Short mmCIF file of N, CA and C in Angstrom, two decimals:
data_model
loop_
_atom_site.label_atom_id
_atom_site.label_comp_id
_atom_site.label_asym_id
_atom_site.label_seq_id
_atom_site.Cartn_x
_atom_site.Cartn_y
_atom_site.Cartn_z
N UNK A 1 27.93 63.17 30.47
CA UNK A 1 28.67 64.39 30.72
C UNK A 1 28.01 65.25 31.78
N UNK A 2 26.75 64.98 32.10
CA UNK A 2 26.06 65.87 33.03
C UNK A 2 26.22 65.46 34.48
N UNK A 3 26.62 64.22 34.77
CA UNK A 3 26.68 63.79 36.17
C UNK A 3 27.66 64.62 37.00
N UNK A 4 28.86 64.93 36.53
CA UNK A 4 29.74 65.76 37.36
C UNK A 4 29.13 67.14 37.65
N UNK A 5 28.40 67.68 36.69
CA UNK A 5 27.81 69.01 36.89
C UNK A 5 26.58 68.93 37.79
N UNK A 6 25.79 67.86 37.65
CA UNK A 6 24.57 67.73 38.45
C UNK A 6 24.86 67.37 39.90
N UNK A 7 25.90 66.58 40.13
CA UNK A 7 26.18 66.11 41.49
C UNK A 7 27.33 66.84 42.16
N UNK A 8 28.17 67.49 41.37
CA UNK A 8 29.35 68.12 41.92
C UNK A 8 30.49 67.13 42.15
N UNK A 9 30.34 65.91 41.66
CA UNK A 9 31.39 64.89 41.81
C UNK A 9 32.49 65.13 40.79
N UNK A 10 33.69 64.63 41.14
CA UNK A 10 34.77 64.60 40.14
C UNK A 10 34.49 63.48 39.15
N UNK A 11 35.15 63.54 38.00
CA UNK A 11 34.96 62.51 36.98
C UNK A 11 35.35 61.13 37.51
N UNK A 12 36.36 61.06 38.37
CA UNK A 12 36.78 59.78 38.91
C UNK A 12 35.69 59.17 39.79
N UNK A 13 34.98 60.00 40.54
CA UNK A 13 33.85 59.51 41.34
C UNK A 13 32.73 58.98 40.46
N UNK A 14 32.51 59.65 39.34
CA UNK A 14 31.51 59.17 38.39
C UNK A 14 31.93 57.83 37.78
N UNK A 15 33.24 57.65 37.55
CA UNK A 15 33.73 56.37 37.05
C UNK A 15 33.51 55.25 38.06
N UNK A 16 33.71 55.55 39.34
CA UNK A 16 33.45 54.56 40.39
C UNK A 16 31.98 54.16 40.36
N UNK A 17 31.09 55.13 40.33
CA UNK A 17 29.66 54.83 40.30
C UNK A 17 29.29 54.06 39.03
N UNK A 18 29.84 54.46 37.91
CA UNK A 18 29.56 53.77 36.65
C UNK A 18 30.04 52.33 36.65
N UNK A 19 31.20 52.07 37.26
CA UNK A 19 31.71 50.70 37.29
C UNK A 19 30.86 49.82 38.19
N UNK A 20 30.27 50.39 39.23
CA UNK A 20 29.37 49.62 40.10
C UNK A 20 28.08 49.28 39.35
N UNK A 21 27.55 50.26 38.63
CA UNK A 21 26.27 50.06 37.93
C UNK A 21 26.41 49.28 36.64
N UNK A 22 27.62 49.14 36.11
CA UNK A 22 27.81 48.52 34.81
C UNK A 22 27.77 46.99 34.85
N UNK A 23 27.97 46.39 36.00
CA UNK A 23 27.97 44.92 36.08
C UNK A 23 26.57 44.40 35.76
N UNK A 24 26.49 43.43 34.85
CA UNK A 24 25.20 42.89 34.42
C UNK A 24 24.85 41.65 35.23
N UNK A 25 23.58 41.33 35.29
CA UNK A 25 23.10 40.16 36.00
C UNK A 25 22.34 39.28 35.02
N UNK A 26 22.88 38.11 34.65
CA UNK A 26 22.26 37.28 33.62
C UNK A 26 21.21 36.31 34.16
N UNK A 27 20.81 36.42 35.43
CA UNK A 27 19.90 35.44 36.02
C UNK A 27 18.59 35.37 35.24
N UNK A 28 18.01 36.51 34.92
CA UNK A 28 16.74 36.52 34.19
C UNK A 28 16.91 35.94 32.79
N UNK A 29 18.01 36.27 32.14
CA UNK A 29 18.25 35.77 30.79
C UNK A 29 18.43 34.26 30.81
N UNK A 30 19.21 33.74 31.74
CA UNK A 30 19.44 32.30 31.83
C UNK A 30 18.14 31.58 32.18
N UNK A 31 17.35 32.16 33.10
CA UNK A 31 16.06 31.56 33.43
C UNK A 31 15.14 31.51 32.22
N UNK A 32 15.13 32.56 31.43
CA UNK A 32 14.30 32.59 30.22
C UNK A 32 14.78 31.57 29.20
N UNK A 33 16.10 31.45 29.05
CA UNK A 33 16.64 30.46 28.11
C UNK A 33 16.26 29.03 28.52
N UNK A 34 16.32 28.74 29.80
CA UNK A 34 15.94 27.40 30.27
C UNK A 34 14.44 27.17 30.08
N UNK A 35 13.64 28.21 30.31
CA UNK A 35 12.20 28.09 30.13
C UNK A 35 11.83 27.85 28.67
N UNK A 36 12.57 28.48 27.77
CA UNK A 36 12.30 28.33 26.35
C UNK A 36 12.93 27.07 25.76
N UNK A 37 13.76 26.38 26.55
CA UNK A 37 14.39 25.16 26.06
C UNK A 37 15.56 25.41 25.14
N UNK A 38 16.27 26.49 25.37
CA UNK A 38 17.44 26.81 24.53
C UNK A 38 18.54 25.78 24.77
N UNK A 39 19.42 25.61 23.81
CA UNK A 39 20.51 24.64 23.98
C UNK A 39 21.39 24.99 25.19
N UNK A 40 21.91 23.95 25.84
CA UNK A 40 22.75 24.16 27.02
C UNK A 40 24.01 24.95 26.68
N UNK A 41 24.53 24.76 25.47
CA UNK A 41 25.74 25.48 25.07
C UNK A 41 25.51 27.00 25.08
N UNK A 42 24.35 27.43 24.63
CA UNK A 42 24.04 28.86 24.62
C UNK A 42 23.96 29.40 26.05
N UNK A 43 23.35 28.64 26.94
CA UNK A 43 23.26 29.05 28.34
C UNK A 43 24.65 29.16 28.96
N UNK A 44 25.50 28.18 28.68
CA UNK A 44 26.87 28.20 29.21
C UNK A 44 27.65 29.39 28.66
N UNK A 45 27.48 29.68 27.38
CA UNK A 45 28.18 30.83 26.79
C UNK A 45 27.73 32.14 27.43
N UNK A 46 26.45 32.29 27.69
CA UNK A 46 25.96 33.52 28.31
C UNK A 46 26.47 33.63 29.74
N UNK A 47 26.51 32.52 30.48
CA UNK A 47 27.04 32.57 31.85
C UNK A 47 28.53 32.90 31.84
N UNK A 48 29.28 32.35 30.89
CA UNK A 48 30.71 32.67 30.78
C UNK A 48 30.93 34.13 30.43
N UNK A 49 30.11 34.65 29.54
CA UNK A 49 30.21 36.06 29.16
C UNK A 49 29.91 36.96 30.36
N UNK A 50 28.99 36.52 31.20
CA UNK A 50 28.66 37.28 32.40
C UNK A 50 29.85 37.31 33.36
N UNK A 51 30.57 36.21 33.47
CA UNK A 51 31.76 36.18 34.34
C UNK A 51 32.82 37.15 33.83
N UNK A 52 32.99 37.22 32.51
CA UNK A 52 33.97 38.16 31.94
C UNK A 52 33.52 39.60 32.23
N UNK A 53 32.22 39.86 32.08
CA UNK A 53 31.71 41.21 32.39
C UNK A 53 31.93 41.57 33.86
N UNK A 54 31.68 40.61 34.75
CA UNK A 54 31.88 40.87 36.17
C UNK A 54 33.35 41.14 36.48
N UNK A 55 34.24 40.37 35.85
CA UNK A 55 35.68 40.60 36.05
C UNK A 55 36.10 41.97 35.55
N UNK A 56 35.59 42.36 34.39
CA UNK A 56 35.91 43.68 33.85
C UNK A 56 35.37 44.79 34.75
N UNK A 57 34.19 44.57 35.33
CA UNK A 57 33.62 45.58 36.23
C UNK A 57 34.46 45.71 37.50
N UNK A 58 34.98 44.60 38.00
CA UNK A 58 35.84 44.66 39.19
C UNK A 58 37.12 45.42 38.87
N UNK A 59 37.73 45.13 37.72
CA UNK A 59 38.95 45.84 37.32
C UNK A 59 38.67 47.33 37.17
N UNK A 60 37.56 47.67 36.55
CA UNK A 60 37.22 49.09 36.38
C UNK A 60 36.96 49.76 37.72
N UNK A 61 36.29 49.06 38.64
CA UNK A 61 36.03 49.65 39.95
C UNK A 61 37.34 49.91 40.69
N UNK A 62 38.22 48.91 40.72
CA UNK A 62 39.49 49.10 41.43
C UNK A 62 40.32 50.21 40.81
N UNK A 63 40.32 50.27 39.49
CA UNK A 63 41.05 51.34 38.80
C UNK A 63 40.44 52.70 39.11
N UNK A 64 39.14 52.81 39.00
CA UNK A 64 38.49 54.09 39.24
C UNK A 64 38.63 54.53 40.70
N UNK A 65 38.56 53.57 41.63
CA UNK A 65 38.71 53.90 43.03
C UNK A 65 40.13 54.38 43.33
N UNK A 66 41.14 53.71 42.71
CA UNK A 66 42.52 54.17 42.87
C UNK A 66 42.70 55.57 42.27
N UNK A 67 42.10 55.82 41.12
CA UNK A 67 42.21 57.13 40.49
C UNK A 67 41.51 58.21 41.32
N UNK A 68 40.45 57.83 42.02
CA UNK A 68 39.74 58.78 42.87
C UNK A 68 40.63 59.25 44.01
N UNK A 69 41.52 58.36 44.49
CA UNK A 69 42.40 58.71 45.60
C UNK A 69 43.63 59.50 45.15
N UNK A 70 43.98 59.41 43.87
CA UNK A 70 45.17 60.10 43.34
C UNK A 70 44.86 61.58 43.11
N UNK A 71 45.89 62.40 43.22
CA UNK A 71 45.73 63.82 42.92
C UNK A 71 45.67 64.07 41.41
N UNK A 72 46.54 63.40 40.68
CA UNK A 72 46.53 63.50 39.23
C UNK A 72 46.97 62.15 38.67
N UNK A 73 46.59 61.89 37.44
CA UNK A 73 46.96 60.62 36.84
C UNK A 73 47.25 60.82 35.37
N UNK A 74 48.08 59.91 34.86
CA UNK A 74 48.46 59.93 33.45
C UNK A 74 48.13 58.59 32.84
N UNK A 75 48.31 58.50 31.55
CA UNK A 75 48.06 57.24 30.85
C UNK A 75 48.97 56.13 31.37
N UNK A 76 50.21 56.46 31.69
CA UNK A 76 51.13 55.43 32.18
C UNK A 76 50.71 54.91 33.55
N UNK A 77 50.18 55.78 34.41
CA UNK A 77 49.68 55.33 35.71
C UNK A 77 48.47 54.41 35.53
N UNK A 78 47.56 54.79 34.63
CA UNK A 78 46.38 53.97 34.37
C UNK A 78 46.80 52.61 33.80
N UNK A 79 47.72 52.61 32.83
CA UNK A 79 48.17 51.35 32.23
C UNK A 79 48.85 50.46 33.27
N UNK A 80 49.65 51.05 34.14
CA UNK A 80 50.32 50.27 35.18
C UNK A 80 49.31 49.66 36.15
N UNK A 81 48.31 50.43 36.55
CA UNK A 81 47.30 49.91 37.48
C UNK A 81 46.48 48.80 36.84
N UNK A 82 46.08 48.97 35.58
CA UNK A 82 45.33 47.91 34.89
C UNK A 82 46.18 46.65 34.78
N UNK A 83 47.45 46.81 34.47
CA UNK A 83 48.34 45.65 34.39
C UNK A 83 48.47 44.92 35.71
N UNK A 84 48.64 45.66 36.80
CA UNK A 84 48.77 45.03 38.12
C UNK A 84 47.48 44.34 38.53
N UNK A 85 46.35 45.00 38.33
CA UNK A 85 45.08 44.41 38.73
C UNK A 85 44.78 43.17 37.90
N UNK A 86 44.89 43.28 36.59
CA UNK A 86 44.58 42.15 35.71
C UNK A 86 45.60 41.03 35.86
N UNK A 87 46.87 41.38 35.85
CA UNK A 87 47.92 40.37 35.98
C UNK A 87 47.91 39.70 37.35
N UNK A 88 47.64 40.47 38.39
CA UNK A 88 47.57 39.89 39.73
C UNK A 88 46.40 38.93 39.86
N UNK A 89 45.26 39.27 39.29
CA UNK A 89 44.10 38.38 39.30
C UNK A 89 44.37 37.11 38.54
N UNK A 90 45.04 37.22 37.39
CA UNK A 90 45.38 36.05 36.59
C UNK A 90 46.34 35.15 37.36
N UNK A 91 47.36 35.73 37.97
CA UNK A 91 48.34 34.94 38.72
C UNK A 91 47.69 34.27 39.94
N UNK A 92 46.84 34.99 40.64
CA UNK A 92 46.15 34.41 41.78
C UNK A 92 45.23 33.27 41.35
N UNK A 93 44.55 33.44 40.23
CA UNK A 93 43.70 32.37 39.70
C UNK A 93 44.49 31.13 39.34
N UNK A 94 45.66 31.33 38.72
CA UNK A 94 46.52 30.19 38.40
C UNK A 94 46.99 29.47 39.66
N UNK A 95 47.40 30.22 40.66
CA UNK A 95 47.88 29.62 41.90
C UNK A 95 46.76 28.85 42.61
N UNK A 96 45.60 29.45 42.74
CA UNK A 96 44.49 28.77 43.42
C UNK A 96 44.00 27.56 42.63
N UNK A 97 44.00 27.64 41.31
CA UNK A 97 43.64 26.50 40.48
C UNK A 97 44.62 25.35 40.63
N UNK A 98 45.90 25.68 40.67
CA UNK A 98 46.93 24.65 40.86
C UNK A 98 46.79 24.00 42.23
N UNK A 99 46.58 24.81 43.28
CA UNK A 99 46.40 24.25 44.63
C UNK A 99 45.15 23.36 44.70
N UNK A 100 44.08 23.76 44.08
CA UNK A 100 42.85 22.95 44.07
C UNK A 100 43.09 21.63 43.34
N UNK A 101 43.82 21.68 42.24
CA UNK A 101 44.15 20.46 41.49
C UNK A 101 44.98 19.50 42.35
N UNK A 102 45.98 20.02 43.04
CA UNK A 102 46.81 19.17 43.91
C UNK A 102 45.99 18.59 45.06
N UNK A 103 45.09 19.38 45.64
CA UNK A 103 44.23 18.90 46.72
C UNK A 103 43.33 17.76 46.23
N UNK A 104 42.77 17.91 45.04
CA UNK A 104 41.91 16.87 44.48
C UNK A 104 42.72 15.61 44.21
N UNK A 105 43.92 15.75 43.66
CA UNK A 105 44.76 14.59 43.38
C UNK A 105 45.14 13.85 44.67
N UNK A 106 45.44 14.58 45.72
CA UNK A 106 45.82 13.95 46.99
C UNK A 106 44.65 13.22 47.63
N UNK A 107 43.46 13.73 47.47
CA UNK A 107 42.30 13.16 48.13
C UNK A 107 41.46 12.25 47.25
N UNK A 108 41.91 12.03 46.03
CA UNK A 108 41.13 11.23 45.10
C UNK A 108 41.05 9.77 45.56
N UNK A 109 42.14 9.20 46.05
CA UNK A 109 42.15 7.81 46.46
C UNK A 109 41.50 7.62 47.82
N UNK A 110 41.36 8.64 48.60
CA UNK A 110 40.80 8.52 49.95
C UNK A 110 39.28 8.38 49.94
N UNK A 111 38.65 8.64 48.80
CA UNK A 111 37.21 8.53 48.75
C UNK A 111 36.75 7.10 48.49
N UNK A 112 37.66 6.21 48.12
CA UNK A 112 37.32 4.82 47.86
C UNK A 112 37.35 4.04 49.17
N UNK A 113 36.32 3.25 49.41
CA UNK A 113 36.22 2.52 50.67
C UNK A 113 36.00 1.04 50.37
N UNK A 114 36.82 0.20 50.98
CA UNK A 114 36.68 -1.26 50.86
C UNK A 114 36.19 -1.83 52.18
N UNK A 115 35.32 -2.80 52.10
CA UNK A 115 34.82 -3.47 53.28
C UNK A 115 35.53 -4.82 53.46
N UNK A 116 36.80 -4.85 53.23
CA UNK A 116 37.55 -6.09 53.34
C UNK A 116 37.85 -6.38 54.81
N UNK A 117 37.70 -7.66 55.18
CA UNK A 117 37.99 -8.09 56.54
C UNK A 117 39.23 -8.98 56.49
N UNK A 118 40.17 -8.68 57.33
CA UNK A 118 41.41 -9.47 57.34
C UNK A 118 41.32 -10.51 58.43
#
């Protein structure tokens, strides 16, 4: 509660700063788990959780940055922006995943090489 008073920033600016600082970095944790010989499944789960945290931080940053540019905002504006950002990211991920799958299928047979002489 003190950052807007200490810096003179609006609450939306504080949300932007908070969303930047909130993203976690699991590199040290994963390195420690590998050093201690933790199961691979635990390491994979922590890395996956980190990806979810990074995605949430991106959504929060984009939302807070949009709110910083707005003169006023309501719950419906916030809900609409979260829906567009999250839904757009999901749709883009589906499209790029489908394109990558088709590219792999098309090029799967091209990696096989025969040394047959006719």
